[in-house]
XYZ file of C-alpha atoms in Angstrom:
345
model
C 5.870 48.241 -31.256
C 4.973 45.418 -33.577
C 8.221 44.124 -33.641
C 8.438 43.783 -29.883
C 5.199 42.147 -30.307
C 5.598 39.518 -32.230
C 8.847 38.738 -30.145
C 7.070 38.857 -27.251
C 4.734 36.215 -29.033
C 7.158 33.771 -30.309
C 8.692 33.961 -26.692
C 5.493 33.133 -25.215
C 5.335 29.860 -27.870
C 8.709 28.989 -27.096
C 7.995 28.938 -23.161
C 4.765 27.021 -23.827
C 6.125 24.416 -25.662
C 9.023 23.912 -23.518
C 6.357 23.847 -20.250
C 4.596 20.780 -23.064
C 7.886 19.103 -23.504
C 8.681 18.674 -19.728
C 5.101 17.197 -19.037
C 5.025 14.828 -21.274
C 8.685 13.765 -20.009
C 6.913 13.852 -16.637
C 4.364 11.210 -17.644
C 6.638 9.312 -19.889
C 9.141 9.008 -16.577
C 6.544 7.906 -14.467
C 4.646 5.362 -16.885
C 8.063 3.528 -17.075
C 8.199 3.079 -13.395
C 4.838 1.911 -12.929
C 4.946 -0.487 -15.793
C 8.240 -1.769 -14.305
C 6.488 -2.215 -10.487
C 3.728 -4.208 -12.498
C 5.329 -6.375 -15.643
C 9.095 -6.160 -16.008
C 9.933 -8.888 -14.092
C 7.346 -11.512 -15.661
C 8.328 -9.712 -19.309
C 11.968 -10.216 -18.712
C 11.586 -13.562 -17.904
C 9.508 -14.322 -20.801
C 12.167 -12.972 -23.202
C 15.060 -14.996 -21.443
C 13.022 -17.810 -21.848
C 12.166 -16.885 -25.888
C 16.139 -15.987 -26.172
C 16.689 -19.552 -25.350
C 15.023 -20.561 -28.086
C 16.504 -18.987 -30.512
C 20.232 -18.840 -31.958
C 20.991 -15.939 -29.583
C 20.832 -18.688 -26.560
C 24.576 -18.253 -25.690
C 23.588 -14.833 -24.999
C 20.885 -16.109 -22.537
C 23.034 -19.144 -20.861
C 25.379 -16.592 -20.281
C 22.785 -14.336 -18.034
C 21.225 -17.514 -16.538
C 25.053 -18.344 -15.771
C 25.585 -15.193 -13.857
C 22.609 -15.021 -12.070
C 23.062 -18.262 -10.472
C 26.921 -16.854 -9.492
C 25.544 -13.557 -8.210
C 22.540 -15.070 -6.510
C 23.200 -13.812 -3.075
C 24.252 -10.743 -4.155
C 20.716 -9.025 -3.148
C 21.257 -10.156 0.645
C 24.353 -8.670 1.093
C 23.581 -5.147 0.297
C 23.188 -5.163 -3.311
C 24.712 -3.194 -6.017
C 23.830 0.105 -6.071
C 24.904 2.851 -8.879
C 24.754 6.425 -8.043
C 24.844 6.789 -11.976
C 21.177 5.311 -11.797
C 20.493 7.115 -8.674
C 20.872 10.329 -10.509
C 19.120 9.752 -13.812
C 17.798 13.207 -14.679
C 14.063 10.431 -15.261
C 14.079 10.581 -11.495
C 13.905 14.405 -11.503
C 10.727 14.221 -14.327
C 8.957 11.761 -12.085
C 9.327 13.754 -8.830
C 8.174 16.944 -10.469
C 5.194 15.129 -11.835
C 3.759 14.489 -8.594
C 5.639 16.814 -7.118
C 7.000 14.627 -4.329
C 9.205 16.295 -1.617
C 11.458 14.924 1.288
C 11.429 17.223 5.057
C 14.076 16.525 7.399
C 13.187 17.055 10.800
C 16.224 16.178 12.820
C 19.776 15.359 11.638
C 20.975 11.438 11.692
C 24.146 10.549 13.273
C 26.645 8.606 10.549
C 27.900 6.573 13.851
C 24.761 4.921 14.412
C 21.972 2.744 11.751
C 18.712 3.150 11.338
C 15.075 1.263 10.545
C 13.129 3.797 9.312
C 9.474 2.683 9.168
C 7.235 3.995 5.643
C 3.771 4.878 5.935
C 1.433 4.616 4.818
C 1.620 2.072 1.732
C -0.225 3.189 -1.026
C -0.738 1.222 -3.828
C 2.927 1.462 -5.134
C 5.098 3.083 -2.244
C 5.610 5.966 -5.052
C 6.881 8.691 -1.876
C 8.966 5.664 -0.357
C 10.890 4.753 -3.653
C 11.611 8.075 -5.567
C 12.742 9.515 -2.060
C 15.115 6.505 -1.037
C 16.176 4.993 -4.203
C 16.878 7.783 -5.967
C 18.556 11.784 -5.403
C 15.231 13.367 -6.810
C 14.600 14.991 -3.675
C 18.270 14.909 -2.625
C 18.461 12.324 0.496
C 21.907 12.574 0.181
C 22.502 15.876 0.453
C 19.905 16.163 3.404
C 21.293 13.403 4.752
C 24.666 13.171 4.470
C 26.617 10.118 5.284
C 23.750 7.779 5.579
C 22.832 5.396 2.982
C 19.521 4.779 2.059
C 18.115 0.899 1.277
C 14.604 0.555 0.475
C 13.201 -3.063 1.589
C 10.960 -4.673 -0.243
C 9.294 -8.193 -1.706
C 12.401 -10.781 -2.069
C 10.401 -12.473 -4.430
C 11.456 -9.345 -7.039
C 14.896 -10.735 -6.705
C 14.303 -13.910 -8.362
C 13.417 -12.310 -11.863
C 16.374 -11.928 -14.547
C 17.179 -8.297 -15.494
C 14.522 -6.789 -12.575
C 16.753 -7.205 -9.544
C 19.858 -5.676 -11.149
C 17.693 -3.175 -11.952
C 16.399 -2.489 -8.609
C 20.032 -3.386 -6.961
C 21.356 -0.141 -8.855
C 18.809 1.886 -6.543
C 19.353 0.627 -3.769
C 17.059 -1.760 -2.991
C 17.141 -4.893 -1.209
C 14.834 -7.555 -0.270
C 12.697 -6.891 3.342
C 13.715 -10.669 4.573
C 16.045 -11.193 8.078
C 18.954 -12.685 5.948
C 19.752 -9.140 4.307
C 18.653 -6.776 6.714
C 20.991 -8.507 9.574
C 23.488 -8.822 6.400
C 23.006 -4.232 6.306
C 22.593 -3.752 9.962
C 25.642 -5.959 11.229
C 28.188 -6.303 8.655
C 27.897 -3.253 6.357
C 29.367 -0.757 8.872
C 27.566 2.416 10.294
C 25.414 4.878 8.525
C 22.951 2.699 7.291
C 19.159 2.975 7.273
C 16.880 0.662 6.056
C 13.377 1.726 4.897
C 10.326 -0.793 5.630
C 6.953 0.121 4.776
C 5.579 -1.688 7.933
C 2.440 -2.198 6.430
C 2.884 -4.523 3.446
C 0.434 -5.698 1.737
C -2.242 -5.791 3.889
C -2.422 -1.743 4.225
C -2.469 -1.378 0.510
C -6.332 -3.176 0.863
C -7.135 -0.389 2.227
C -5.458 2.709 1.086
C -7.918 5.165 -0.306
C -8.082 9.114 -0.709
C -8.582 11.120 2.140
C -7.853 8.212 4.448
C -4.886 8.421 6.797
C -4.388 4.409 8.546
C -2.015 2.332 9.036
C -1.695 -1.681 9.646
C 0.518 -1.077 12.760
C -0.777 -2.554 16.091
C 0.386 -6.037 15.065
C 3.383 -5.044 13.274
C 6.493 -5.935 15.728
C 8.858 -7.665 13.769
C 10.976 -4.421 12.658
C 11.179 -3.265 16.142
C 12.442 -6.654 17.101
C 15.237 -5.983 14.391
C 16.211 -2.853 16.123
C 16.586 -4.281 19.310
C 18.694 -6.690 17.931
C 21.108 -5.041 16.267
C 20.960 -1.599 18.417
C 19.565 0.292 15.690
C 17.468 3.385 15.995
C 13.623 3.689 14.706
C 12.477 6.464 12.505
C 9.089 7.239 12.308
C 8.078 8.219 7.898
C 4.873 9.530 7.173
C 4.030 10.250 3.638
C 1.362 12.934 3.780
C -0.568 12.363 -0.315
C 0.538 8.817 -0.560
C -3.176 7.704 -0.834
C -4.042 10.254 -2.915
C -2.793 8.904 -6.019
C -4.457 6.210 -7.052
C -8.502 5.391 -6.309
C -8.940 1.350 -5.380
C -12.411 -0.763 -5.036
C -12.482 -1.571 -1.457
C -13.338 -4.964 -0.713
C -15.546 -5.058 2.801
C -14.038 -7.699 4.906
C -15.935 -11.381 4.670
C -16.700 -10.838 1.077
C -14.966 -12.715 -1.898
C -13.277 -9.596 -3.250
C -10.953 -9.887 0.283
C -10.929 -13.046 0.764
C -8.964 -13.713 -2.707
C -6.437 -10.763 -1.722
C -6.035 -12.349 1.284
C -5.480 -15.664 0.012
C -2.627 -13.836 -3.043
C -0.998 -12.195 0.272
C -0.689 -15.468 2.074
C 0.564 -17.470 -0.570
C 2.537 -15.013 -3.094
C 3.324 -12.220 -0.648
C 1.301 -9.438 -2.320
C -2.340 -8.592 -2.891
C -3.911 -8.030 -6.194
C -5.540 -4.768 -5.729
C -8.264 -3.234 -7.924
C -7.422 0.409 -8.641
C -7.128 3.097 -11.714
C -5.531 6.419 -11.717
C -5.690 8.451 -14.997
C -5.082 7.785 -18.754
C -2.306 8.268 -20.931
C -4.118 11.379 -23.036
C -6.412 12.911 -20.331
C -7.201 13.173 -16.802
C -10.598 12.626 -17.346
C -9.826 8.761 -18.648
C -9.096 5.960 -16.404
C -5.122 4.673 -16.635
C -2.595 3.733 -14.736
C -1.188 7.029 -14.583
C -0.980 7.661 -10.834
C -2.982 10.984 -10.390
C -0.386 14.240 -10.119
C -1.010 15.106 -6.366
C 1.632 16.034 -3.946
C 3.317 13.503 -2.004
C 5.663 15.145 1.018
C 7.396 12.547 3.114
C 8.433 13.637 6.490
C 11.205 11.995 8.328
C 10.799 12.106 11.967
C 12.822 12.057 14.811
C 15.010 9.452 15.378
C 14.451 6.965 18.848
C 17.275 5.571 20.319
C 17.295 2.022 20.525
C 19.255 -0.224 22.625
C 21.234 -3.553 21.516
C 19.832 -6.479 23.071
C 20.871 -10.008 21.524
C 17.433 -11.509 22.776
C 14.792 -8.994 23.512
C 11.812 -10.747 25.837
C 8.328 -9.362 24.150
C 7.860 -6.739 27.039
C 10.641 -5.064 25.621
C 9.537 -5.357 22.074
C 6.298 -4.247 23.082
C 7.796 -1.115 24.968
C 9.462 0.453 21.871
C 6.805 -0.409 19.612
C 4.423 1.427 21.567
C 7.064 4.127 21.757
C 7.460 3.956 17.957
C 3.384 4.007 17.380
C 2.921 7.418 19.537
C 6.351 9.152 17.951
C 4.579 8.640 14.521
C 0.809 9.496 15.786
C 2.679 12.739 16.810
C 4.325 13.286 13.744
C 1.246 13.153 11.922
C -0.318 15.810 13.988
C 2.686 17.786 13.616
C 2.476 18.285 10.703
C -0.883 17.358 8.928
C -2.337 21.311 8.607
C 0.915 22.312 6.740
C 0.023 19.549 4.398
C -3.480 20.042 3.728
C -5.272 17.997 6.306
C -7.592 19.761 8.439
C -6.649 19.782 11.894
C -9.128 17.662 13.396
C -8.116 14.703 11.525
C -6.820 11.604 13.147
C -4.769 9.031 12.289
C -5.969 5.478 12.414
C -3.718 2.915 13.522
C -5.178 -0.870 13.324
């Protein structure tokens, strides 16, 4: 009676605080990635620079010294760890979300692969925990093919930063590395571009499904090159995470992003998610809403050393309707009412 009670109570606690425990390693996982995507690389430079200063600055000439002998390191593949791919961080950050991975067709090993991210976001938070790390188990779903998330090679120029992002994986989205993957890394490869850059992060938003497509050729004209199939990735939630001030076009907001994207390669976006203590603050705490990335069905690509632009225009209209299909695959099994359309500009 009273005993089973009170058992019954303390097991309750015990469950409770163990449910408290795993959130807050949840939020703790994710804060460390976002202030990573925002600061790391201008901290870490900062303290190499202070180090230098000091009587620790053998410690520092020795980093500078192997940076500048491991330079080109990040355009041949990088250095990736599956010891980092597997931190049990990665599996607190998915959960958090949660963010999931669907498989819709299997991927020959014998072949590689562009596989093209969308939408954006504001971070990519779908593209990176489900490529550059086994959270959702791309491996195992996968098997054989190795994952390499592309993105800004300007990352790659910061001390500490690009070894960190190396271990996951990740390589810089310029031609240099990705003909380095597709051409002289063997088969089984697939390289993950959000197509959209920059420019579709303006103008990511909840409950908006676009994409900056319709002018977006370049990655096709990869494929072509080097034979390798397209893959059509829609992250269904990927929006939903963040909340942004949109910036109408013509008006100073956009024409100062626009100016950062031309020159530096990003754009400084305006956007909160939640706080640290409560969802009810402002942070930068990406919201916890589902993310599910689907994976669509591969399209075989020829190899053609010089491809004239009616052939690049071909596939890349074949890319833009596999993905417009994917989308209304699946969009009412991921909460988007079936009259909803996606937006390609």
């Amino acid at each position: 009676g009273t005993g089973s009670s009170i058992l019954s109570a303390l097991q309750d606690l015990f469950w409770l605080s163990k449910s408290k425990v795993e959130k807050q390693l949840q939020i703790i996982s994710v804060l460390q990635w976002v202030l990573t995507f925002l600061i790391m690389g201008v901290a870490c430079t900062l303290i190499l620079m202070y180090i230098l200063c000091t009587d620790c600055w053998a410690i520092a000439a020795l980093y500078l010294a192997w940076l500048v002998f491991d330079w080109n390191t990040p355009k041949k593949g990088g250095r990736r760890s599956q010891w980092v791919r597997n931190w049990a961080i990665w599996r607190y950050f998915r959960d958090y979300f949660p963010i999931r991975l669907v498989k819709t067709h299997n991927l020959l090993t014998t072949r590689n692969y562009i596989f093209g991210y969308h939408p954006h976001g504001i971070m990519g938070l779908g593209a990176f925990c489900n490529f550059s790390t086994e959270a959702t188990g791309v491996s195992q779903k996968f098997p054989g093919i190795r994952p390499y998330l592309a993105t800004l090679a300007g990352n790659f120029r910061m001390p500490i930063l690009r070894d960190y992002l190396m271990s996951g994986g990740i390589c810089p989205v310029n031609r240099d590395s990705i003909d380095y993957i597709l051409s002289k890394n063997g088969s089984g490869n697939a390289i993950i571009i959000v197509v959209g850059g920059a420019a579709e992060s303006l103008n990511c938003t909840p409950g908006k499904n676009s994409v900056t497509l319709k002018n977006r050729k370049g990655f096709v004209k990869l494929a072509l090159r080097h034979g390798a199939d397209l893959v059509p990735v829609y992250s269904f939630g990927e929006n939903e995470v963040y909340k942004q001030v949109i910036f109408e076009e013509g008006s100073w907001g956009r024409w100062v992003q626009k100016k950062f994207q031309k020159h530096i390669g990003f754009a400084p976006c305006i956007f909160h998610g939640r706080g640290l203590f409560s969802s009810n603050t402002w942070g930068l705490l990406p919201y916890p809403k589902p993310i599910t990335t689907v994976v669509g069905e591969p399209i075989t690509i020829p190899k053609i050393d010089n491809p004239s632009q009616k052939e690049v225009d071909f596939y890349h209209s074949m890319y833009v309707d596999s993905l417009i299909k994917l989308f209304d695959k699946y969009k009412s099994k991921f909460g988007l009412p079936e009259a909803e359309v996606l937006e390609v500009n």
